[in-house]
Amino acid sequence: MSPEPPTVGGPDALRHLPRVRLPADRLRLAAAIALALLLAVVGIVGHRAGCDLRPEIAHRAAAIPRFLLTVVQVLSFVTVIGVPTAIAVERLVNREAEQVVDAVAAVAVSYVAAVCVNVATSHWPDSALAQGLGGSTPMQVQLAVGVAAVSVLGFGRGQWRTLFSSAAAIGGLAVVLLSDDSVTGVLLSALLGRIIAVGWICVRGAVDTRPGIGKILEELRRDGLRAHPGSVRVLDPGNEGTRRYRVSVECAERGCREVLELSVLDQAQRAAALPSRLWQWIRLRGPARRRSFLSLRRSVESEVLMAMAVAAAGLRTPALRSARQVDQDTALLAYDHVGAPRISGLPHDALTDELHQAVWTLWRQLRARQLAHRELTLDHLLLDRDGELWLTDVGYGEITAEDVLCRLDGAELLVCLALRVGPERATRQAAAALGPDTVASLLPLMQPILFTEDTAKALKRERARDVVGTIREQILALHPEADLEPVSLERVRPRTVLSVVGGAIAFYLLATQLTGFQLPSLDTWQAWGWVVAAVLASATTYVAAALNLVGCVKERLSFGTSVAAQVAAAFAGLVAPGAVGGLAVNTRYLQRAGIPVARAVTSVGVSQVIAFACYVLLLLLFSAFAGSRRQDGGGLSAITPSATVTGVIVGLAVLCVVVAAIPRLRTLVLNRVRPVITDVWPEVLQVARSPRKLAQALGGGFGLPLVASVCLWASVNAVSGGAVSLAATGVAYLVAKALGSLVPTPGGIGGIEAALTAGLTTAGIPSAVAATAVIVFRLLTWWLPVIPGWFAFAALQRRGAL
């Protein structure tokens, strides 16, 4: 049984709250530092580029009477200092001396920092800092001090905020017009005070000026709900750090004593969740995005409407007893307390079949009323003594929700039940309550990115159980024709961000590689003959890939269509890192060919396993031939892979020993390898039983890397005009292909080019020739095939083959 929440009582508890370190303060500090760095960089770059606007500003300001500008400047900065002083006096009258002490400390540090910057820039006027800030004394000390003071004290009243902001803006403009100081220096003065003040708050902790429990209980009394401070108990924080309390009240209207649960929404605490909400807003699209950037009032209105809609739907939910605004940054919501345990905390034997039926009945009612909870987990379902279900925490829900959101609730609910009772039983009970078709409709939405943070973390902890994968298998057993294709609700993936960054780096590397030499002219018939050979070899790679895929599928496939699918995969690979695009196209192609989804995935896995085995054997074969063809003169054919290959083998052996010796690594590797062996190995044996299929699979598996190596070999010969060893270029290609697959960019852009150039250079080819040959090779095997790949992709889609 969980311990009783702590009691808040007595007058001291109502007036004196401890210092708090709010995440919102750290967010403000990071934003201020980032903005200051950006302004400093812009100032430095602008100065070096000759974009100095100060002479033009001084020329325009000459028409304004200097006396008038001086008066405006003095009055503005008197206001900038006077407003914080008035606020400090108000704080002292309200017995908030600690906050005033913090403000004085921040003011002192800001003053010293601004003076130090001015001294440094006056002594070193030619430094980058002085040039970027502009002027020998760029820091406006009064502005830095005033901003530091109000950042600690706050404004309290909207009039103070308006007066201070206007005075600071007008005073800063007057300074720029009167002197040689730059706009950058004025803005950085304000940011300096802001950074020091917020940094002080982050280090020491801010005095909690949020309304205390006394103020909250006073607001309750205005609604006829009188509570004694001694009955207040602090509960665990809610979503986004919402403060929660349990309190006993005397209701004047009902004339009885009741227990309420209070949720206190603080604007400062909500701001701490802004980065995660912003990232979610960028990453997801459409209805999957949760409500973001709502004002406090709009958030309260939305929660009240959702609570009323759930109650009107006939579902049991805590009644909303009060909704009040405590101050401009705080709101209060009071609900009836339901003395029932959460389903997530029930023992395993309490999760009966009847409870499963009740849970799915509740979800079906929500869906029928177009209500989406958006956090429908077992933590938000209560089971009372009468066996009735209660739905809580409906504040983040949506009314008139799209059906995809309702199904997303169902998908997360199914995953949560599977985590408690096992995927088999959870899926079986859901199918019994909803029917196989409805349960199958939840499958495309089982994506951890769409779930709540707690559910996603639970799935990550239980990764070894593969909960979602087991649910998928159970649903396919009940509904073999279920659509497994995930609903596309992600706008940006972390992998995409890595791809963009990696692509930018790759472009930079390629640009630097191409600097300093020119593409040799292909002015001989022999050179053009090698180019034609490279083109034919590049085209043959798609035939080999299709042969490998056809050999791994028991059913009869059209070979021409299979080749077209491999060409289409070249287009899909342009937007997907590594071989992800090709795998997706092949799986979809097999599914459209009438092969069940599970077998399609397994067949593609078999083709990858066979291709990998052929890849390793071909690498060893090329290494042996390259070593035997070593030349004493170290010409273009010279390469000594024996030592390298030996080192790689020894390194792999040491790695295997380390993995086997460490239990945690051994378990991790076995958990990753075991599903592959269990699912793929029987299919490999099935392919081996058919000589024709085995010949096709092995022919394609060996042929793909072989003809790709021939393409690289021909490209090198076309550029160099000399005799280059096929084995040497084959080793370079196979090693570079392996390294490029680790680069998170489409097609390994950047990584493959660098690895190929390094490998060919190691083989004795001049670096300029190697880099040029690599560009020709990648042009033939990666960039140009995108054009026919797009046509093939579109044609296959029109025919329903993709």
CSV table of C-alpha atoms in Angstrom, one decimal, residues 25-273:
chain,number,residue,atom,x,y,z
A,25,ASP,CA,14.3,29.0,-15.8
A,26,ARG,CA,16.9,26.7,-17.4
A,27,LEU,CA,15.0,27.0,-20.7
A,28,ARG,CA,15.1,30.8,-20.4
A,29,LEU,CA,18.8,30.8,-19.6
A,30,ALA,CA,19.6,28.6,-22.6
A,31,ALA,CA,17.5,30.8,-24.9
A,32,ALA,CA,19.2,34.0,-23.7
A,33,ILE,CA,22.7,32.5,-24.1
A,34,ALA,CA,21.8,31.2,-27.6
A,35,LEU,CA,20.4,34.6,-28.7
A,36,ALA,CA,23.4,36.4,-27.3
A,37,LEU,CA,25.9,34.2,-29.2
A,38,LEU,CA,23.9,34.6,-32.4
A,39,LEU,CA,23.9,38.4,-32.1
A,40,ALA,CA,27.6,38.4,-31.3
A,41,VAL,CA,28.4,36.2,-34.4
A,42,VAL,CA,26.2,38.4,-36.6
A,43,GLY,CA,27.9,41.5,-35.3
A,44,ILE,CA,31.4,40.1,-35.9
A,45,VAL,CA,30.6,38.7,-39.4
A,46,GLY,CA,28.8,41.9,-40.4
A,47,HIS,CA,31.7,44.1,-39.3
A,48,ARG,CA,34.2,41.9,-41.2
A,49,ALA,CA,31.9,42.0,-44.3
A,50,GLY,CA,31.8,45.8,-44.2
A,51,CYS,CA,28.1,46.0,-43.2
A,52,ASP,CA,28.5,48.8,-40.7
A,53,LEU,CA,25.3,50.8,-40.5
A,54,ARG,CA,26.5,53.3,-37.8
A,55,PRO,CA,27.6,56.0,-40.3
A,56,GLU,CA,24.3,55.9,-42.1
A,57,ILE,CA,22.4,56.0,-38.8
A,58,ALA,CA,24.5,59.0,-37.6
A,59,HIS,CA,23.8,60.8,-40.9
A,60,ARG,CA,20.1,60.3,-40.6
A,61,ALA,CA,20.1,61.3,-36.9
A,62,ALA,CA,21.7,64.7,-37.7
A,63,ALA,CA,18.3,66.1,-38.6
A,64,ILE,CA,17.0,65.4,-35.1
A,65,PRO,CA,17.8,68.0,-32.4
A,66,ARG,CA,20.5,66.6,-30.2
A,67,PHE,CA,19.1,68.2,-27.1
A,68,LEU,CA,15.8,66.3,-27.7
A,69,LEU,CA,17.6,63.0,-28.1
A,70,THR,CA,19.5,63.6,-24.9
A,71,VAL,CA,16.4,64.4,-22.9
A,72,VAL,CA,14.7,61.2,-24.2
A,73,GLN,CA,17.8,59.2,-23.3
A,74,VAL,CA,17.9,60.5,-19.8
A,75,LEU,CA,14.2,60.1,-19.1
A,76,SER,CA,14.2,56.6,-20.6
A,77,PHE,CA,17.1,55.3,-18.5
A,78,VAL,CA,15.7,57.0,-15.3
A,79,THR,CA,12.6,54.9,-16.0
A,80,VAL,CA,14.6,51.8,-16.6
A,81,ILE,CA,16.1,52.2,-13.1
A,82,GLY,CA,13.0,53.6,-11.5
A,83,VAL,CA,10.6,50.8,-12.4
A,84,PRO,CA,12.7,48.0,-10.7
A,85,THR,CA,13.1,50.3,-7.7
A,86,ALA,CA,9.4,50.7,-7.4
A,87,ILE,CA,8.8,47.0,-7.8
A,88,ALA,CA,11.5,46.3,-5.1
A,89,VAL,CA,9.7,48.6,-2.7
A,90,GLU,CA,6.5,46.8,-3.4
A,91,ARG,CA,8.1,43.5,-2.7
A,92,LEU,CA,9.5,44.7,0.6
A,93,VAL,CA,6.1,46.0,1.7
A,94,ASN,CA,4.7,42.5,0.9
A,95,ARG,CA,7.5,40.9,3.1
A,96,GLU,CA,9.3,39.4,0.1
A,97,ALA,CA,12.8,40.5,1.2
A,98,GLU,CA,14.5,37.4,-0.2
A,99,GLN,CA,13.6,38.2,-3.7
A,100,VAL,CA,14.9,41.8,-3.3
A,101,VAL,CA,18.2,40.4,-2.0
A,102,ASP,CA,18.5,38.2,-5.1
A,103,ALA,CA,17.7,41.2,-7.3
A,104,VAL,CA,20.4,43.3,-5.6
A,105,ALA,CA,23.0,40.5,-6.1
A,106,ALA,CA,22.1,40.1,-9.8
A,107,VAL,CA,22.3,43.8,-10.3
A,108,ALA,CA,25.8,44.0,-8.7
A,109,VAL,CA,27.1,41.1,-10.9
A,110,SER,CA,25.5,42.6,-14.0
A,111,TYR,CA,27.1,46.0,-13.2
A,112,VAL,CA,30.6,44.5,-12.8
A,113,ALA,CA,30.2,42.3,-15.9
A,114,ALA,CA,29.1,45.3,-18.1
A,115,VAL,CA,31.9,47.5,-16.8
A,116,CYS,CA,34.5,44.7,-17.4
A,117,VAL,CA,33.3,44.3,-21.0
A,118,ASN,CA,33.6,48.0,-21.6
A,119,VAL,CA,37.1,48.1,-20.1
A,120,ALA,CA,38.2,45.1,-22.2
A,121,THR,CA,36.9,46.6,-25.5
A,122,SER,CA,38.4,50.0,-24.8
A,123,HIS,CA,41.8,48.4,-24.2
A,124,TRP,CA,41.6,46.1,-27.2
A,125,PRO,CA,39.5,48.0,-29.8
A,126,ASP,CA,40.7,45.8,-32.6
A,127,SER,CA,39.6,42.5,-31.0
A,128,ALA,CA,36.8,40.5,-32.5
A,129,LEU,CA,34.6,41.2,-29.5
A,130,ALA,CA,35.0,45.0,-29.8
A,131,GLN,CA,34.4,44.9,-33.6
A,132,GLY,CA,31.3,42.7,-33.2
A,133,LEU,CA,29.8,44.8,-30.3
A,134,GLY,CA,30.7,48.1,-32.0
A,135,GLY,CA,32.2,51.0,-30.1
A,136,SER,CA,34.9,51.2,-27.4
A,137,THR,CA,32.2,51.1,-24.6
A,138,PRO,CA,29.4,49.0,-26.2
A,139,MET,CA,27.7,47.9,-22.9
A,140,GLN,CA,24.9,50.1,-21.6
A,141,VAL,CA,25.3,49.6,-17.9
A,142,GLN,CA,21.9,51.1,-16.9
A,143,LEU,CA,20.1,48.8,-19.3
A,144,ALA,CA,21.9,45.7,-18.2
A,145,VAL,CA,21.3,46.5,-14.5
A,146,GLY,CA,17.6,47.3,-15.1
A,147,VAL,CA,17.0,44.1,-17.1
A,148,ALA,CA,18.7,42.0,-14.4
A,149,ALA,CA,16.6,43.6,-11.7
A,150,VAL,CA,13.2,43.0,-13.4
A,151,SER,CA,14.3,39.5,-14.4
A,152,VAL,CA,14.6,38.5,-10.7
A,153,LEU,CA,11.7,40.6,-9.3
A,154,GLY,CA,9.2,40.1,-12.1
A,155,PHE,CA,6.6,42.8,-12.9
A,156,GLY,CA,3.5,41.7,-11.1
A,157,ARG,CA,1.5,44.3,-13.0
A,158,GLY,CA,1.0,44.6,-16.7
A,159,GLN,CA,1.5,48.4,-16.4
A,160,TRP,CA,5.1,48.0,-15.0
A,161,ARG,CA,5.9,45.7,-17.9
A,162,THR,CA,4.7,48.1,-20.6
A,163,LEU,CA,6.4,51.1,-19.0
A,164,PHE,CA,9.8,49.3,-18.6
A,165,SER,CA,9.7,47.8,-22.1
A,166,SER,CA,8.9,51.1,-23.8
A,167,ALA,CA,11.5,53.0,-21.9
A,168,ALA,CA,14.2,50.4,-22.6
A,169,ALA,CA,13.4,50.4,-26.3
A,170,ILE,CA,13.2,54.2,-26.6
A,171,GLY,CA,16.4,54.7,-24.6
A,172,GLY,CA,18.3,52.2,-26.6
A,173,LEU,CA,17.3,53.9,-29.8
A,174,ALA,CA,18.3,57.2,-28.5
A,175,VAL,CA,21.8,55.8,-27.5
A,176,VAL,CA,22.3,54.5,-31.1
A,177,LEU,CA,21.3,57.9,-32.6
A,178,LEU,CA,23.4,59.9,-30.2
A,179,SER,CA,26.7,58.0,-30.3
A,180,ASP,CA,28.7,55.5,-32.2
A,181,ASP,CA,27.2,52.5,-30.3
A,182,SER,CA,25.6,49.8,-32.4
A,183,VAL,CA,22.2,48.1,-32.1
A,184,THR,CA,24.1,44.9,-31.4
A,185,GLY,CA,25.7,46.4,-28.3
A,186,VAL,CA,22.4,47.7,-27.0
A,187,LEU,CA,20.7,44.3,-27.4
A,188,LEU,CA,23.6,42.5,-25.9
A,189,SER,CA,23.5,44.8,-22.9
A,190,ALA,CA,19.9,43.7,-22.2
A,191,LEU,CA,20.8,40.1,-22.8
A,192,LEU,CA,23.8,40.3,-20.4
A,193,GLY,CA,21.5,41.4,-17.6
A,194,ARG,CA,19.0,38.7,-18.5
A,195,ILE,CA,21.7,36.0,-18.5
A,196,ILE,CA,23.2,36.9,-15.2
A,197,ALA,CA,19.8,37.2,-13.5
A,198,VAL,CA,18.4,34.0,-14.8
A,199,GLY,CA,21.7,32.2,-14.1
A,200,TRP,CA,21.6,33.4,-10.5
A,201,ILE,CA,18.1,32.1,-10.2
A,202,CYS,CA,19.1,28.7,-11.7
A,203,VAL,CA,22.0,28.4,-9.3
A,204,ARG,CA,20.4,29.6,-6.1
A,205,GLY,CA,16.8,28.7,-6.8
A,206,ALA,CA,13.9,31.1,-7.2
A,207,VAL,CA,11.7,32.2,-4.4
A,208,ASP,CA,8.4,30.5,-5.2
A,209,THR,CA,6.1,33.4,-6.0
A,210,ARG,CA,3.4,31.1,-7.4
A,211,PRO,CA,0.2,31.2,-5.5
A,212,GLY,CA,0.5,29.0,-2.4
A,213,ILE,CA,-2.1,26.6,-1.0
A,214,GLY,CA,-3.5,29.3,1.1
A,215,LYS,CA,-4.4,31.4,-1.9
A,216,ILE,CA,-5.8,28.3,-3.6
A,217,LEU,CA,-8.0,27.4,-0.7
A,218,GLU,CA,-9.3,31.0,-0.6
A,219,GLU,CA,-10.4,30.7,-4.2
A,220,LEU,CA,-12.2,27.5,-3.3
A,221,ARG,CA,-14.1,29.3,-0.5
A,222,ARG,CA,-15.3,31.8,-3.1
A,223,ASP,CA,-17.0,28.8,-4.8
A,224,GLY,CA,-18.7,27.7,-1.6
A,225,LEU,CA,-16.1,25.0,-0.9
A,226,ARG,CA,-14.6,25.7,2.6
A,227,ALA,CA,-11.5,23.7,3.4
A,228,HIS,CA,-9.3,23.5,6.5
A,229,PRO,CA,-5.5,23.9,5.8
A,230,GLY,CA,-4.8,20.9,8.0
A,231,SER,CA,-6.6,18.6,5.6
A,232,VAL,CA,-4.5,19.4,2.6
A,233,ARG,CA,-2.3,16.5,1.3
A,234,VAL,CA,0.3,16.9,-1.5
A,235,LEU,CA,-0.1,14.4,-4.4
A,236,ASP,CA,2.4,13.4,-7.0
A,237,PRO,CA,2.7,16.0,-9.8
A,238,GLY,CA,0.5,15.6,-12.8
A,239,ASN,CA,1.2,16.1,-16.5
A,240,GLU,CA,3.9,18.8,-17.2
A,241,GLY,CA,4.5,19.2,-13.5
A,242,THR,CA,1.0,20.3,-12.6
A,243,ARG,CA,0.7,20.7,-8.8
A,244,ARG,CA,-1.9,18.3,-7.3
A,245,TYR,CA,-3.5,18.3,-3.8
A,246,ARG,CA,-6.2,16.3,-2.0
A,247,VAL,CA,-8.3,18.3,0.4
A,248,SER,CA,-11.4,17.8,2.5
A,249,VAL,CA,-14.0,20.6,2.1
A,250,GLU,CA,-17.4,21.5,3.5
A,251,CYS,CA,-19.9,22.2,0.7
A,252,ALA,CA,-22.2,25.1,1.7
A,253,GLU,CA,-24.8,24.1,-0.9
A,254,ARG,CA,-24.9,20.3,-0.1
A,255,GLY,CA,-24.2,20.8,3.6
A,256,CYS,CA,-21.8,17.8,3.7
A,257,ARG,CA,-18.1,17.1,3.9
A,258,GLU,CA,-16.4,16.0,0.7
A,259,VAL,CA,-12.9,15.1,-0.6
A,260,LEU,CA,-11.7,16.9,-3.7
A,261,GLU,CA,-8.6,16.6,-5.9
A,262,LEU,CA,-7.1,19.9,-7.0
A,263,SER,CA,-5.0,20.5,-10.1
A,264,VAL,CA,-3.1,23.8,-10.2
A,265,LEU,CA,-1.9,24.8,-13.6
A,266,ASP,CA,1.1,27.2,-13.6
A,267,GLN,CA,2.2,29.0,-16.7
A,268,ALA,CA,5.9,28.8,-15.6
A,269,GLN,CA,5.7,25.0,-15.2
A,270,ARG,CA,3.9,24.6,-18.5
A,271,ALA,CA,6.7,26.6,-20.2
A,272,ALA,CA,9.2,23.9,-19.1
A,273,ALA,CA,7.5,21.4,-21.5
